[in-house]
Short mmCIF file of C-alpha atoms and ligand atoms in Angstrom, two decimals:
data_model
loop_
_atom_site.label_atom_id
_atom_site.label_comp_id
_atom_site.label_asym_id
_atom_site.label_seq_id
_atom_site.Cartn_x
_atom_site.Cartn_y
_atom_site.Cartn_z
CA UNK A 1 0.00 0.00 0.00
CA UNK A 2 1.14 3.57 -0.68
CA UNK A 3 1.27 6.70 1.44
CA UNK A 4 2.11 10.30 0.49
CA UNK A 5 5.06 11.56 2.53
CA UNK A 6 6.23 15.10 3.22
CA UNK A 7 10.03 15.00 3.83
CA UNK A 8 10.66 18.71 3.37
CA UNK A 9 8.36 21.69 3.74
CA UNK A 10 7.28 23.49 0.58
CA UNK A 11 4.68 23.50 -2.20
CA UNK A 12 2.52 20.40 -2.82
CA UNK A 13 5.13 18.93 -5.24
CA UNK A 14 7.35 18.03 -2.27
CA UNK A 15 4.95 15.16 -1.51
CA UNK A 16 6.34 11.74 -2.50
CA UNK A 17 4.58 8.38 -2.69
CA UNK A 18 6.14 5.58 -0.66
CA UNK A 19 5.37 1.83 -0.35
CA UNK A 20 4.53 0.58 3.15
CA UNK A 21 3.40 -2.68 4.74
CA UNK A 22 -0.27 -3.08 5.64
CA UNK A 23 -0.56 -1.78 9.21
CA UNK A 24 -1.68 -3.98 12.11
CA UNK A 25 -4.30 -2.56 14.48
CA UNK A 26 -3.38 -2.17 18.15
CA UNK A 27 -5.95 -2.33 20.97
CA UNK A 28 -8.85 0.04 20.27
CA UNK A 29 -7.73 0.63 16.68
CA UNK A 30 -9.12 -0.06 13.20
CA UNK A 31 -7.28 -0.58 9.94
CA UNK A 32 -9.11 1.08 7.04
CA UNK A 33 -9.00 0.40 3.35
CA UNK A 34 -9.12 4.09 2.44
CA UNK A 35 -11.47 4.61 -0.51
CA UNK A 36 -11.27 8.40 -0.44
CA UNK A 37 -9.25 11.05 1.37
CA UNK A 38 -10.47 14.63 1.76
CA UNK A 39 -8.04 17.31 0.58
CA UNK A 40 -8.31 20.48 2.62
CA UNK A 41 -6.75 23.93 2.67
CA UNK A 42 -5.14 23.03 5.99
CA UNK A 43 -3.19 20.17 4.31
CA UNK A 44 -1.47 22.78 2.15
CA UNK A 45 -0.65 24.81 5.27
CA UNK A 46 0.86 21.70 6.95
CA UNK A 47 3.01 20.87 3.89
CA UNK A 48 4.17 24.49 3.58
CA UNK A 49 4.97 24.64 7.32
CA UNK A 50 2.49 27.49 7.73
CA UNK A 51 0.01 25.85 10.12
CA UNK A 52 0.08 26.64 13.84
CA UNK A 53 0.86 22.96 14.52
CA UNK A 54 4.14 21.84 12.93
CA UNK A 55 4.54 18.03 12.91
CA UNK A 56 8.10 16.67 12.84
CA UNK A 57 9.36 15.58 9.38
CA UNK A 58 8.71 13.26 7.71
CA UNK A 59 4.92 13.13 8.02
CA UNK A 60 1.89 12.18 5.96
CA UNK A 61 -0.77 14.87 5.65
CA UNK A 62 -4.49 14.18 5.31
CA UNK A 63 -6.93 14.83 8.11
CA UNK A 64 -10.08 13.00 7.01
CA UNK A 65 -10.90 9.82 5.13
CA UNK A 66 -13.68 7.41 4.25
CA UNK A 67 -13.24 3.71 3.68
CA UNK A 68 -14.04 0.18 4.73
CA UNK A 69 -12.84 -1.47 7.93
CA UNK A 70 -10.23 -4.13 7.06
CA UNK A 71 -9.35 -5.29 10.57
CA UNK A 72 -10.10 -4.37 14.17
CA UNK A 73 -7.86 -4.50 17.23
CA UNK A 74 -8.62 -5.89 20.65
CA UNK A 75 -11.48 -4.19 22.49
CA UNK A 76 -13.06 -2.53 19.44
CA UNK A 77 -16.83 -2.74 19.93
CA UNK A 78 -18.51 -0.35 17.51
CA UNK A 79 -17.05 -1.61 14.23
CA UNK A 80 -16.38 -4.87 12.38
CA UNK A 81 -14.51 -5.72 9.16
CA UNK A 82 -16.55 -4.62 6.14
CA UNK A 83 -18.19 -1.61 7.81
CA UNK A 84 -18.14 1.62 5.78
CA UNK A 85 -16.85 4.47 7.94
CA UNK A 86 -15.48 7.97 7.99
CA UNK A 87 -12.52 8.83 10.20
CA UNK A 88 -10.60 11.91 11.24
CA UNK A 89 -6.99 10.90 11.90
CA UNK A 90 -5.78 14.52 12.04
CA UNK A 91 -2.72 13.56 10.01
CA UNK A 92 -1.81 10.51 7.91
CA UNK A 93 -4.95 10.37 5.77
CA UNK A 94 -3.19 10.46 2.38
CA UNK A 95 -2.66 6.70 2.54
CA UNK A 96 -4.22 3.67 0.89
CA UNK A 97 -4.47 1.91 4.25
CA UNK A 98 -4.57 3.59 7.61
CA UNK A 99 -4.74 2.83 11.32
CA UNK A 100 -7.17 5.02 13.30
CA UNK A 101 -8.47 4.99 16.86
CA UNK A 102 -12.03 3.73 17.21
CA UNK A 103 -13.04 7.07 18.73
CA UNK A 104 -12.06 8.98 15.58
CA UNK A 105 -14.34 6.89 13.35
CA UNK A 106 -18.08 7.09 12.67
CA UNK A 107 -20.42 5.05 10.44
CA UNK A 108 -20.74 6.40 6.89
CA UNK A 109 -24.43 7.18 6.26
CA UNK A 110 -26.03 5.60 3.15
CA UNK A 111 -26.77 9.11 1.89
CA UNK A 112 -23.05 9.86 1.44
CA UNK A 113 -20.60 8.39 -1.08
CA UNK A 114 -17.04 7.62 0.03
CA UNK A 115 -15.81 10.90 -1.47
CA UNK A 116 -18.61 12.89 0.16
CA UNK A 117 -17.87 11.14 3.48
CA UNK A 118 -14.15 11.86 3.20
CA UNK A 119 -14.82 15.56 2.75
CA UNK A 120 -17.62 15.93 5.27
CA UNK A 121 -16.39 16.32 8.82
CA UNK A 122 -14.00 19.23 8.57
CA UNK A 123 -16.31 21.47 6.53
CA UNK A 124 -19.66 20.50 8.01
CA UNK A 125 -18.61 20.27 11.64
CA UNK A 126 -16.88 23.65 11.32
CA UNK A 127 -20.04 25.07 9.73
CA UNK A 128 -22.38 23.64 12.38
CA UNK A 129 -20.04 24.62 15.23
CA UNK A 130 -19.71 28.15 13.84
CA UNK A 131 -23.40 28.76 13.18
CA UNK A 132 -25.08 26.89 16.02
CA UNK A 133 -22.56 26.76 18.89
CA UNK A 134 -20.76 30.08 18.33
CA UNK A 135 -23.11 32.45 16.48
CA UNK A 136 -26.32 31.01 17.99
CA UNK A 137 -28.03 31.34 14.61
CA UNK A 138 -31.82 31.57 14.82
CA UNK A 139 -34.46 30.75 12.21
CA UNK A 140 -35.11 33.48 9.64
CA UNK A 141 -31.88 35.33 10.48
CA UNK A 142 -29.74 36.52 7.56
CA UNK A 143 -26.19 35.27 6.97
CA UNK A 144 -23.52 36.71 4.67
CA UNK A 145 -20.98 34.01 3.69
CA UNK A 146 -17.56 34.99 2.29
CA UNK A 147 -15.62 32.45 0.17
CA UNK A 148 -19.00 30.80 -0.32
CA UNK A 149 -17.84 28.56 -3.19
CA UNK A 150 -15.05 26.96 -1.12
CA UNK A 151 -15.28 23.86 1.04
CA UNK A 152 -16.16 25.56 4.32
CA UNK A 153 -18.16 28.31 2.59
CA UNK A 154 -20.48 25.90 0.76
CA UNK A 155 -21.02 23.87 3.92
CA UNK A 156 -21.91 27.07 5.82
CA UNK A 157 -24.46 27.97 3.13
CA UNK A 158 -25.97 24.48 3.27
CA UNK A 159 -26.14 24.32 7.09
CA UNK A 160 -27.45 27.88 7.44
CA UNK A 161 -30.28 27.10 5.04
CA UNK A 162 -31.03 23.85 6.90
CA UNK A 163 -31.22 25.83 10.17
CA UNK A 164 -33.83 28.08 8.58
CA UNK A 165 -31.67 31.13 7.84
CA UNK A 166 -31.50 33.23 4.66
CA UNK A 167 -28.12 33.40 2.94
CA UNK A 168 -26.32 35.92 0.75
CA UNK A 169 -23.18 34.35 -0.74
CA UNK A 170 -20.00 36.14 -1.85
CA UNK A 171 -17.74 34.31 -4.32
CA UNK A 172 -15.30 35.22 -7.07
CA UNK A 173 -16.49 33.19 -10.06
CA UNK A 174 -19.80 32.47 -11.75
CA UNK A 175 -19.30 28.74 -11.10
CA UNK A 176 -18.76 29.29 -7.37
CA UNK A 177 -21.77 31.62 -7.12
CA UNK A 178 -23.95 29.07 -8.95
CA UNK A 179 -22.78 26.36 -6.52
CA UNK A 180 -23.66 28.59 -3.55
CA UNK A 181 -27.13 29.21 -4.96
CA UNK A 182 -27.55 25.47 -5.59
CA UNK A 183 -26.58 24.90 -1.92
CA UNK A 184 -29.37 27.22 -0.81
CA UNK A 185 -28.15 30.82 -0.99
CA UNK A 186 -30.97 33.20 -1.90
CA UNK A 187 -28.58 35.43 -3.79
CA UNK A 188 -24.89 35.41 -4.69
CA UNK A 189 -22.72 38.45 -5.42
CA UNK A 190 -19.37 39.10 -7.08
CA UNK A 191 -17.11 41.21 -4.82
CA UNK A 192 -15.28 42.57 -7.90
CA UNK A 193 -18.55 44.17 -9.08
CA UNK A 194 -20.90 44.42 -6.10
CA UNK A 195 -20.35 46.48 -2.97
CA UNK A 196 -20.44 43.90 -0.17
CA UNK A 197 -21.47 46.35 2.56
CA UNK A 198 -24.37 47.81 0.56
CA UNK A 199 -25.61 44.50 -0.79
CA UNK A 200 -25.35 42.86 2.63
CA UNK A 201 -27.32 45.66 4.29
CA UNK A 202 -30.00 45.53 1.59
CA UNK A 203 -30.27 41.75 1.91
CA UNK A 204 -30.68 41.90 5.70
CA UNK A 205 -33.22 44.73 5.62
CA UNK A 206 -30.76 47.19 7.18
CA UNK A 207 -28.01 44.71 8.04
CA UNK A 208 -27.23 40.99 8.16
CA UNK A 209 -27.36 39.13 11.47
CA UNK A 210 -24.25 37.00 10.91
CA UNK A 211 -21.14 37.20 8.72
CA UNK A 212 -19.11 34.01 8.27
CA UNK A 213 -15.54 34.62 7.12
CA UNK A 214 -13.20 31.77 6.09
CA UNK A 215 -11.01 33.99 3.87
CA UNK A 216 -9.96 37.22 5.66
CA UNK A 217 -8.43 39.95 3.50
CA UNK A 218 -10.06 43.07 2.11
CA UNK A 219 -13.68 41.94 2.31
CA UNK A 220 -13.60 41.64 6.10
CA UNK A 221 -14.19 45.31 6.94
CA UNK A 222 -17.06 45.97 4.50
CA UNK A 223 -18.67 42.75 5.75
CA UNK A 224 -18.36 43.87 9.38
CA UNK A 225 -19.97 47.17 8.38
CA UNK A 226 -22.85 45.22 6.82
CA UNK A 227 -23.80 43.73 10.22
CA UNK A 228 -27.13 44.62 11.83
CA UNK A 229 -28.00 45.42 15.46
CA UNK A 230 -26.44 42.67 17.66
CA UNK A 231 -24.80 41.21 14.54
CA UNK A 232 -22.11 38.54 14.91
CA UNK A 233 -18.92 38.34 12.83
CA UNK A 234 -17.53 34.78 12.79
CA UNK A 235 -13.80 34.45 12.01
CA UNK A 236 -12.99 31.00 10.57
CA UNK A 237 -9.86 31.37 8.47
CA UNK A 238 -7.60 33.39 6.22
CA UNK A 239 -7.55 31.63 2.85
CA UNK A 240 -6.49 34.91 1.20
CA UNK A 241 -3.35 34.81 3.35
CA UNK A 242 -4.20 38.23 4.81
CA UNK A 243 -5.26 38.54 8.47
CA UNK A 244 -7.62 41.52 8.61
CA UNK A 245 -7.43 44.29 11.24
CA UNK A 246 -11.00 45.17 12.12
CA UNK A 247 -11.81 48.65 13.52
CA UNK A 248 -13.08 48.48 17.10
CA UNK A 249 -15.54 51.34 16.55
CA UNK A 250 -17.37 49.12 14.06
CA UNK A 251 -17.75 46.47 16.79
CA UNK A 252 -19.11 49.02 19.25
CA UNK A 253 -21.67 50.31 16.77
CA UNK A 254 -24.85 48.24 16.73
CA UNK A 255 -23.57 46.14 19.69
CA UNK A 256 -21.75 43.83 17.29
CA UNK A 257 -19.66 40.83 18.35
CA UNK A 258 -16.57 39.48 16.60
CA UNK A 259 -16.00 35.85 17.55
CA UNK A 260 -13.38 33.24 16.67
CA UNK A 261 -13.95 29.64 15.63
CA UNK A 262 -11.24 27.06 16.33
CA UNK A 263 -13.12 23.86 15.67
CA UNK A 264 -9.97 21.68 15.69
CA UNK A 265 -8.91 22.82 19.16
CA UNK A 266 -12.49 22.43 20.41
CA UNK A 267 -12.63 18.80 19.24
CA UNK A 268 -9.57 18.05 21.40
CA UNK A 269 -10.72 19.96 24.48
CA UNK A 270 -14.33 18.82 24.34
CA UNK A 271 -14.37 15.40 22.62
CA UNK A 272 -17.80 14.41 23.97
CA UNK A 273 -19.42 17.63 22.77
CA UNK A 274 -17.71 17.22 19.41
CA UNK A 275 -18.99 13.65 19.14
CA UNK A 276 -22.54 14.96 19.59
CA UNK A 277 -21.96 17.67 16.99
CA UNK A 278 -20.56 15.13 14.49
CA UNK A 279 -23.52 12.80 15.13
CA UNK A 280 -25.90 15.74 14.57
CA UNK A 281 -24.16 16.68 11.32
CA UNK A 282 -24.17 13.06 10.09
CA UNK A 283 -27.83 12.79 11.12
CA UNK A 284 -28.65 15.88 9.05
CA UNK A 285 -26.89 14.27 6.07
CA UNK A 286 -28.63 10.91 6.62
CA UNK A 287 -32.05 12.61 6.72
CA UNK A 288 -31.08 14.76 3.72
CA UNK A 289 -31.55 18.06 5.53
CA UNK A 290 -28.11 18.97 4.17
CA UNK A 291 -26.69 18.06 0.78
CA UNK A 292 -22.88 17.87 0.58
CA UNK A 293 -21.73 18.35 -3.01
CA UNK A 294 -19.92 15.60 -4.91
CA UNK A 295 -16.23 16.56 -4.63
CA UNK A 296 -13.83 16.96 -7.54
CA UNK A 297 -11.96 13.65 -7.64
CA UNK A 298 -8.25 12.98 -8.23
CA UNK A 299 -6.48 9.62 -8.48
CA UNK A 300 -4.47 8.87 -5.34
CA UNK A 301 -1.11 9.40 -7.08
CA UNK A 302 -2.15 12.93 -8.16
CA UNK A 303 -2.15 14.20 -4.60
CA UNK A 304 0.12 17.16 -5.43
CA UNK A 305 -2.13 18.22 -8.35
CA UNK A 306 -5.20 17.99 -6.11
CA UNK A 307 -3.65 20.18 -3.44
CA UNK A 308 -2.34 22.68 -6.01
CA UNK A 309 -5.77 23.06 -7.63
CA UNK A 310 -7.28 23.80 -4.22
CA UNK A 311 -4.63 26.31 -3.21
CA UNK A 312 -4.87 28.05 -6.62
CA UNK A 313 -8.63 28.71 -6.14
CA UNK A 314 -9.43 26.46 -9.11
CA UNK A 315 -11.87 24.28 -7.18
CA UNK A 316 -15.53 24.84 -6.40
CA UNK A 317 -16.57 22.92 -3.29
CA UNK A 318 -14.45 20.03 -2.11
CA UNK A 319 -11.56 17.91 -3.42
CA UNK A 320 -10.98 14.22 -2.71
CA UNK A 321 -8.36 11.62 -3.58
CA UNK A 322 -10.36 8.61 -4.75
CA UNK A 323 -9.48 4.95 -5.38
N1 NAP B 1 -11.22 27.77 12.22
C1 NAP B 1 -11.51 26.53 11.94
O1 NAP B 1 -11.89 25.77 12.81
C2 NAP B 1 -11.36 26.07 10.53
C3 NAP B 1 -11.89 24.84 10.12
C4 NAP B 1 -11.80 24.48 8.78
C5 NAP B 1 -11.14 25.32 7.89
N2 NAP B 1 -10.60 26.48 8.33
C6 NAP B 1 -9.92 27.43 7.43
O2 NAP B 1 -10.90 28.00 6.59
C7 NAP B 1 -10.27 28.44 5.41
C8 NAP B 1 -11.07 27.97 4.21
O3 NAP B 1 -11.00 26.55 4.12
P1 NAP B 1 -11.70 25.81 2.91
O4 NAP B 1 -11.52 24.36 3.18
O5 NAP B 1 -13.04 26.34 2.67
O6 NAP B 1 -10.75 26.23 1.70
P2 NAP B 1 -11.11 26.24 0.14
O7 NAP B 1 -12.06 25.15 -0.18
O8 NAP B 1 -9.82 26.31 -0.56
O9 NAP B 1 -11.91 27.61 -0.06
C9 NAP B 1 -11.32 28.84 0.27
C10 NAP B 1 -11.95 29.94 -0.57
O10 NAP B 1 -11.17 31.11 -0.26
C11 NAP B 1 -11.22 31.99 -1.35
N3 NAP B 1 -9.91 32.62 -1.58
C12 NAP B 1 -9.72 33.94 -1.70
N4 NAP B 1 -8.44 34.21 -1.88
C13 NAP B 1 -7.79 33.05 -1.88
C14 NAP B 1 -6.45 32.69 -2.04
N5 NAP B 1 -5.49 33.61 -2.21
N6 NAP B 1 -6.12 31.38 -2.02
C15 NAP B 1 -7.05 30.46 -1.83
N7 NAP B 1 -8.39 30.73 -1.66
C16 NAP B 1 -8.73 32.02 -1.69
C17 NAP B 1 -11.65 31.20 -2.55
O11 NAP B 1 -12.93 31.70 -2.90
P3 NAP B 1 -13.06 32.87 -3.96
O12 NAP B 1 -12.25 32.45 -5.15
O13 NAP B 1 -14.51 32.98 -4.19
O14 NAP B 1 -12.46 34.09 -3.28
C18 NAP B 1 -11.80 29.76 -2.08
O15 NAP B 1 -12.94 29.15 -2.66
C19 NAP B 1 -8.84 27.94 5.45
O16 NAP B 1 -8.00 28.99 5.87
C20 NAP B 1 -8.89 26.85 6.49
O17 NAP B 1 -7.64 26.65 7.10
C21 NAP B 1 -10.69 26.88 9.63
#
């Protein structure tokens, strides 16, 4: 079986494929036949050495997978060989076979394909955590989503609609705006043409209740200014590479709140709460309240191309390595 290995930090091309023996599960572990691995923005940050966590070299990136259980270790109770599952190893997911702890795995719902399952947890749990746990989104509230055609952005649109909110999406290409509308946005705007502050205020009838920002950069301030009375600005990430500096007077006005989302850290500090959130998100997928898009698929040995396409903004929605 093959794994993708990062031996030096740099662009995605530094990743090399390496042959390994099939792993053996220890107590409480599963070995998965990985059918699909989700490719996320954070994988590019790990490989470039730009993520806040810096694993020692060499390492295998890849934080989420879907596959079939090949073998189970002693004491595993929830899974048996042949079960379709998703798992969140954190690292190591760009592998054809993988050992994971039982606690990091969950049954793959029938409603999701392997590629949808492999690209589900990071985007959808972040979206649900951001909207429900952090922003306290209520029915009929309005939400402005930046980077709405990206992995997190599309999931936020989908979850916000499922929670009964109205969504205005902001995305750079026609394809991404169409995807956001297909995911449930009422309207989608082009920040190169439309004024985000004005359009956001119009959409919210004076202001939007929530802004969700996975990209940072120049659109942050006009989006903050688009917030209504008691509006909440949710900081998720900085895909533009630019960390915005938001003016404090704009937080004071209208009693606005700027709040951070660090879903990854929350999963480690509050594993039981995260388990409930993941079960809720998977339940929403199983009952088709949410509709994860089919990811763009790459063969396993094109891992560098897959990551490059994502980092170059070429991809609408999600990317998966598929076998
Ligand atoms: N805080 C958390 O817990 C958490 C959890 C998951 C992810 N994240 C972070 O959220 C961010 C988005 O993740 P994602 O998976 O949605 O990424 P993605 O699928 O690559 O989407 C990011 C979007 O950002 C926009 N963008 C603008 N400038 C860009 C640039 N220079 N390079 C790349 N994209 C650019 C693109 O939309 P347009 O072309 O329309 O501008 C793109 O669709 C990342 O920074 C990730 O690390 C944070």
